[in-house]
Amino acid sequence: MSLLKFISLVVVMLWGTLSYGSHVYAQEPVAKITASKSVKTTMKSMSLTYRQAMLATETDTMLSLVIQLQQLVASVQLVQFDAKRQSILQQGLAEVQLQLDLVQASLANGDITSAKQRLEKVDELKKQYHKERSPSIWQLIFGRG
């Protein structure tokens, strides 16, 4: 595991422990995260989970979906991408995790409206970094310029 991935995971785990340690959902068993075997399939699962979270009307339901989303993101963070895009993609995934932590904080305060607004920023980050994951045909032919 690269040092950057390790540091990102430690920061996310510490943030969650410090911010949410006294809440009931922090006492649930932590799922073991393994590297995604198919980034494309995991991204589809992330998209579905995101849509379900945006449709949620109860904080508990939305919280469980956000936790699931965090686990999916963490599994992609463990993937080793090609060297040219590794750092930018890991940066994007770390930003998504931090945004999801803010969503959890809103939910911990019972503010589902704020949580959904913060979750919309996850979609913006997805659009921003998705371009890096899928280079255009011109980038494939001519390389980065």
PDB file of C-alpha atoms in Angstrom:
ATOM      1  CA  MET A   1       0.000   0.000   0.000  1.00  0.00           C
ATOM      2  CA  SER A   2       1.447   3.337  -0.948  1.00  0.00           C
ATOM      3  CA  LEU A   3       2.270   5.857   1.739  1.00  0.00           C
ATOM      4  CA  LEU A   4      -0.320   8.321   0.400  1.00  0.00           C
ATOM      5  CA  LYS A   5      -3.116   5.730   0.604  1.00  0.00           C
ATOM      6  CA  PHE A   6      -2.062   4.735   4.088  1.00  0.00           C
ATOM      7  CA  ILE A   7      -1.995   8.337   5.300  1.00  0.00           C
ATOM      8  CA  SER A   8      -5.389   9.050   3.697  1.00  0.00           C
ATOM      9  CA  LEU A   9      -6.964   6.035   5.362  1.00  0.00           C
ATOM     10  CA  VAL A  10      -5.453   6.895   8.745  1.00  0.00           C
ATOM     11  CA  VAL A  11      -6.709  10.485   8.518  1.00  0.00           C
ATOM     12  CA  VAL A  12     -10.204   9.335   7.575  1.00  0.00           C
ATOM     13  CA  MET A  13     -10.268   6.768  10.367  1.00  0.00           C
ATOM     14  CA  LEU A  14      -8.965   9.209  12.979  1.00  0.00           C
ATOM     15  CA  TRP A  15     -11.390  11.892  11.834  1.00  0.00           C
ATOM     16  CA  GLY A  16     -14.294   9.483  12.178  1.00  0.00           C
ATOM     17  CA  THR A  17     -13.131   8.232  15.556  1.00  0.00           C
ATOM     18  CA  LEU A  18     -12.581  11.709  16.977  1.00  0.00           C
ATOM     19  CA  SER A  19     -15.717  13.242  15.502  1.00  0.00           C
ATOM     20  CA  TYR A  20     -18.162  10.411  15.944  1.00  0.00           C
ATOM     21  CA  GLY A  21     -16.721   8.208  18.679  1.00  0.00           C
ATOM     22  CA  SER A  22     -19.592   8.823  21.100  1.00  0.00           C
ATOM     23  CA  HIS A  23     -22.366   8.020  18.650  1.00  0.00           C
ATOM     24  CA  VAL A  24     -24.091   4.663  18.389  1.00  0.00           C
ATOM     25  CA  TYR A  25     -23.161   4.040  14.765  1.00  0.00           C
ATOM     26  CA  ALA A  26     -19.460   4.303  15.636  1.00  0.00           C
ATOM     27  CA  GLN A  27     -19.887   1.263  17.884  1.00  0.00           C
ATOM     28  CA  GLU A  28     -20.903  -0.959  14.994  1.00  0.00           C
ATOM     29  CA  PRO A  29     -18.270  -3.421  13.774  1.00  0.00           C
ATOM     30  CA  VAL A  30     -15.978  -1.929  11.158  1.00  0.00           C
ATOM     31  CA  ALA A  31     -16.131  -3.708   7.816  1.00  0.00           C
ATOM     32  CA  LYS A  32     -12.819  -4.938   6.465  1.00  0.00           C
ATOM     33  CA  ILE A  33     -12.035  -2.948   3.336  1.00  0.00           C
ATOM     34  CA  THR A  34     -10.295  -4.674   0.452  1.00  0.00           C
ATOM     35  CA  ALA A  35      -9.178  -3.239  -2.862  1.00  0.00           C
ATOM     36  CA  SER A  36     -11.890  -3.123  -5.485  1.00  0.00           C
ATOM     37  CA  LYS A  37     -11.512  -5.892  -8.039  1.00  0.00           C
ATOM     38  CA  SER A  38     -13.440  -3.869 -10.636  1.00  0.00           C
ATOM     39  CA  VAL A  39     -13.355  -0.086 -10.357  1.00  0.00           C
ATOM     40  CA  LYS A  40     -16.110   0.183 -12.969  1.00  0.00           C
ATOM     41  CA  THR A  41     -18.453  -2.081 -11.001  1.00  0.00           C
ATOM     42  CA  THR A  42     -17.620  -0.316  -7.742  1.00  0.00           C
ATOM     43  CA  MET A  43     -18.294   3.069  -9.359  1.00  0.00           C
ATOM     44  CA  LYS A  44     -21.714   1.811 -10.473  1.00  0.00           C
ATOM     45  CA  SER A  45     -22.430   0.696  -6.903  1.00  0.00           C
ATOM     46  CA  MET A  46     -21.291   4.103  -5.655  1.00  0.00           C
ATOM     47  CA  SER A  47     -23.648   5.810  -8.095  1.00  0.00           C
ATOM     48  CA  LEU A  48     -26.605   3.709  -6.969  1.00  0.00           C
ATOM     49  CA  THR A  49     -25.807   4.234  -3.285  1.00  0.00           C
ATOM     50  CA  TYR A  50     -25.443   7.983  -3.867  1.00  0.00           C
ATOM     51  CA  ARG A  51     -28.873   8.164  -5.539  1.00  0.00           C
ATOM     52  CA  GLN A  52     -30.449   6.161  -2.713  1.00  0.00           C
ATOM     53  CA  ALA A  53     -28.869   8.469  -0.119  1.00  0.00           C
ATOM     54  CA  MET A  54     -30.188  11.540  -1.935  1.00  0.00           C
ATOM     55  CA  LEU A  55     -33.683  10.022  -1.883  1.00  0.00           C
ATOM     56  CA  ALA A  56     -33.524   9.081   1.803  1.00  0.00           C
ATOM     57  CA  THR A  57     -35.988  10.860   4.072  1.00  0.00           C
ATOM     58  CA  GLU A  58     -34.694   9.623   7.431  1.00  0.00           C
ATOM     59  CA  THR A  59     -31.285  10.373   8.915  1.00  0.00           C
ATOM     60  CA  ASP A  60     -30.640   6.753   9.968  1.00  0.00           C
ATOM     61  CA  THR A  61     -31.328   5.466   6.459  1.00  0.00           C
ATOM     62  CA  MET A  62     -29.159   8.136   4.876  1.00  0.00           C
ATOM     63  CA  LEU A  63     -26.390   7.518   7.408  1.00  0.00           C
ATOM     64  CA  SER A  64     -26.198   3.803   6.627  1.00  0.00           C
ATOM     65  CA  LEU A  65     -26.009   4.632   2.894  1.00  0.00           C
ATOM     66  CA  VAL A  66     -23.272   7.214   3.477  1.00  0.00           C
ATOM     67  CA  ILE A  67     -21.267   4.678   5.486  1.00  0.00           C
ATOM     68  CA  GLN A  68     -21.707   2.182   2.643  1.00  0.00           C
ATOM     69  CA  LEU A  69     -20.558   4.859   0.204  1.00  0.00           C
ATOM     70  CA  GLN A  70     -17.476   5.540   2.339  1.00  0.00           C
ATOM     71  CA  GLN A  71     -16.612   1.847   2.283  1.00  0.00           C
ATOM     72  CA  LEU A  72     -16.946   1.729  -1.501  1.00  0.00           C
ATOM     73  CA  VAL A  73     -14.712   4.793  -1.865  1.00  0.00           C
ATOM     74  CA  ALA A  74     -12.175   3.233   0.503  1.00  0.00           C
ATOM     75  CA  SER A  75     -12.082   0.079  -1.635  1.00  0.00           C
ATOM     76  CA  VAL A  76     -11.238   2.184  -4.697  1.00  0.00           C
ATOM     77  CA  GLN A  77      -8.593   4.070  -2.711  1.00  0.00           C
ATOM     78  CA  LEU A  78      -6.759   0.776  -2.309  1.00  0.00           C
ATOM     79  CA  VAL A  79      -6.556   0.270  -6.088  1.00  0.00           C
ATOM     80  CA  GLN A  80      -3.198   0.926  -7.718  1.00  0.00           C
ATOM     81  CA  PHE A  81      -3.863   3.104 -10.782  1.00  0.00           C
ATOM     82  CA  ASP A  82      -1.308   3.816 -13.481  1.00  0.00           C
ATOM     83  CA  ALA A  83       1.538   6.042 -12.314  1.00  0.00           C
ATOM     84  CA  LYS A  84       0.474   9.060 -14.387  1.00  0.00           C
ATOM     85  CA  ARG A  85      -2.938   9.325 -12.735  1.00  0.00           C
ATOM     86  CA  GLN A  86      -2.388   7.734  -9.320  1.00  0.00           C
ATOM     87  CA  SER A  87      -1.831  10.906  -7.291  1.00  0.00           C
ATOM     88  CA  ILE A  88      -4.651  12.959  -8.847  1.00  0.00           C
ATOM     89  CA  LEU A  89      -7.161  10.123  -8.486  1.00  0.00           C
ATOM     90  CA  GLN A  90      -6.142   9.466  -4.875  1.00  0.00           C
ATOM     91  CA  GLN A  91      -6.479  13.188  -4.173  1.00  0.00           C
ATOM     92  CA  GLY A  92     -10.015  13.127  -5.571  1.00  0.00           C
ATOM     93  CA  LEU A  93     -10.963  10.058  -3.550  1.00  0.00           C
ATOM     94  CA  ALA A  94      -9.568  11.643  -0.376  1.00  0.00           C
ATOM     95  CA  GLU A  95     -11.638  14.783  -1.059  1.00  0.00           C
ATOM     96  CA  VAL A  96     -14.739  12.625  -1.499  1.00  0.00           C
ATOM     97  CA  GLN A  97     -14.060  10.884   1.829  1.00  0.00           C
ATOM     98  CA  LEU A  98     -13.649  14.218   3.594  1.00  0.00           C
ATOM     99  CA  GLN A  99     -16.915  15.459   2.085  1.00  0.00           C
ATOM    100  CA  LEU A 100     -18.646  12.270   3.218  1.00  0.00           C
ATOM    101  CA  ASP A 101     -17.333  12.932   6.737  1.00  0.00           C
ATOM    102  CA  LEU A 102     -19.040  16.344   6.581  1.00  0.00           C
ATOM    103  CA  VAL A 103     -22.246  14.638   5.443  1.00  0.00           C
ATOM    104  CA  GLN A 104     -22.004  12.342   8.466  1.00  0.00           C
ATOM    105  CA  ALA A 105     -21.498  15.357  10.744  1.00  0.00           C
ATOM    106  CA  SER A 106     -24.673  16.941   9.389  1.00  0.00           C
ATOM    107  CA  LEU A 107     -26.553  13.697   9.946  1.00  0.00           C
ATOM    108  CA  ALA A 108     -25.181  13.440  13.492  1.00  0.00           C
ATOM    109  CA  ASN A 109     -26.774  16.853  14.097  1.00  0.00           C
ATOM    110  CA  GLY A 110     -30.040  15.603  12.585  1.00  0.00           C
ATOM    111  CA  ASP A 111     -29.777  18.009   9.648  1.00  0.00           C
ATOM    112  CA  ILE A 112     -30.709  15.934   6.598  1.00  0.00           C
ATOM    113  CA  THR A 113     -31.110  19.052   4.405  1.00  0.00           C
ATOM    114  CA  SER A 114     -27.525  20.134   5.032  1.00  0.00           C
ATOM    115  CA  ALA A 115     -26.354  16.538   4.594  1.00  0.00           C
ATOM    116  CA  LYS A 116     -27.948  16.391   1.150  1.00  0.00           C
ATOM    117  CA  GLN A 117     -26.388  19.723   0.169  1.00  0.00           C
ATOM    118  CA  ARG A 118     -22.984  18.415   1.200  1.00  0.00           C
ATOM    119  CA  LEU A 119     -23.646  15.155  -0.605  1.00  0.00           C
ATOM    120  CA  GLU A 120     -24.273  17.123  -3.811  1.00  0.00           C
ATOM    121  CA  LYS A 121     -20.646  18.275  -3.564  1.00  0.00           C
ATOM    122  CA  VAL A 122     -19.632  14.617  -3.800  1.00  0.00           C
ATOM    123  CA  ASP A 123     -21.338  14.507  -7.187  1.00  0.00           C
ATOM    124  CA  GLU A 124     -19.425  17.638  -8.247  1.00  0.00           C
ATOM    125  CA  LEU A 125     -16.148  16.006  -7.184  1.00  0.00           C
ATOM    126  CA  LYS A 126     -17.108  12.869  -9.091  1.00  0.00           C
ATOM    127  CA  LYS A 127     -17.611  14.862 -12.268  1.00  0.00           C
ATOM    128  CA  GLN A 128     -14.354  16.753 -11.762  1.00  0.00           C
ATOM    129  CA  TYR A 129     -12.180  13.695 -11.151  1.00  0.00           C
ATOM    130  CA  HIS A 130     -14.009  11.294 -13.452  1.00  0.00           C
ATOM    131  CA  LYS A 131     -12.388  13.038 -16.413  1.00  0.00           C
ATOM    132  CA  GLU A 132      -9.003  11.988 -15.018  1.00  0.00           C
ATOM    133  CA  ARG A 133     -10.085   8.349 -14.770  1.00  0.00           C
ATOM    134  CA  SER A 134     -11.246   8.167 -18.366  1.00  0.00           C
ATOM    135  CA  PRO A 135      -8.824   9.898 -20.726  1.00  0.00           C
ATOM    136  CA  SER A 136     -10.144  11.091 -24.056  1.00  0.00           C
ATOM    137  CA  ILE A 137      -9.246   9.321 -27.287  1.00  0.00           C
ATOM    138  CA  TRP A 138      -6.949  12.248 -28.112  1.00  0.00           C
ATOM    139  CA  GLN A 139      -5.076  11.837 -24.840  1.00  0.00           C
ATOM    140  CA  LEU A 140      -4.671   8.141 -25.568  1.00  0.00           C
ATOM    141  CA  ILE A 141      -3.331   8.814 -29.067  1.00  0.00           C
ATOM    142  CA  PHE A 142      -1.148  11.840 -28.395  1.00  0.00           C
ATOM    143  CA  GLY A 143      -0.547  11.600 -24.665  1.00  0.00           C
ATOM    144  CA  ARG A 144      -0.900  14.442 -22.206  1.00  0.00           C
ATOM    145  CA  GLY A 145       0.234  17.772 -23.537  1.00  0.00           C
TER     146      GLY A 145
END
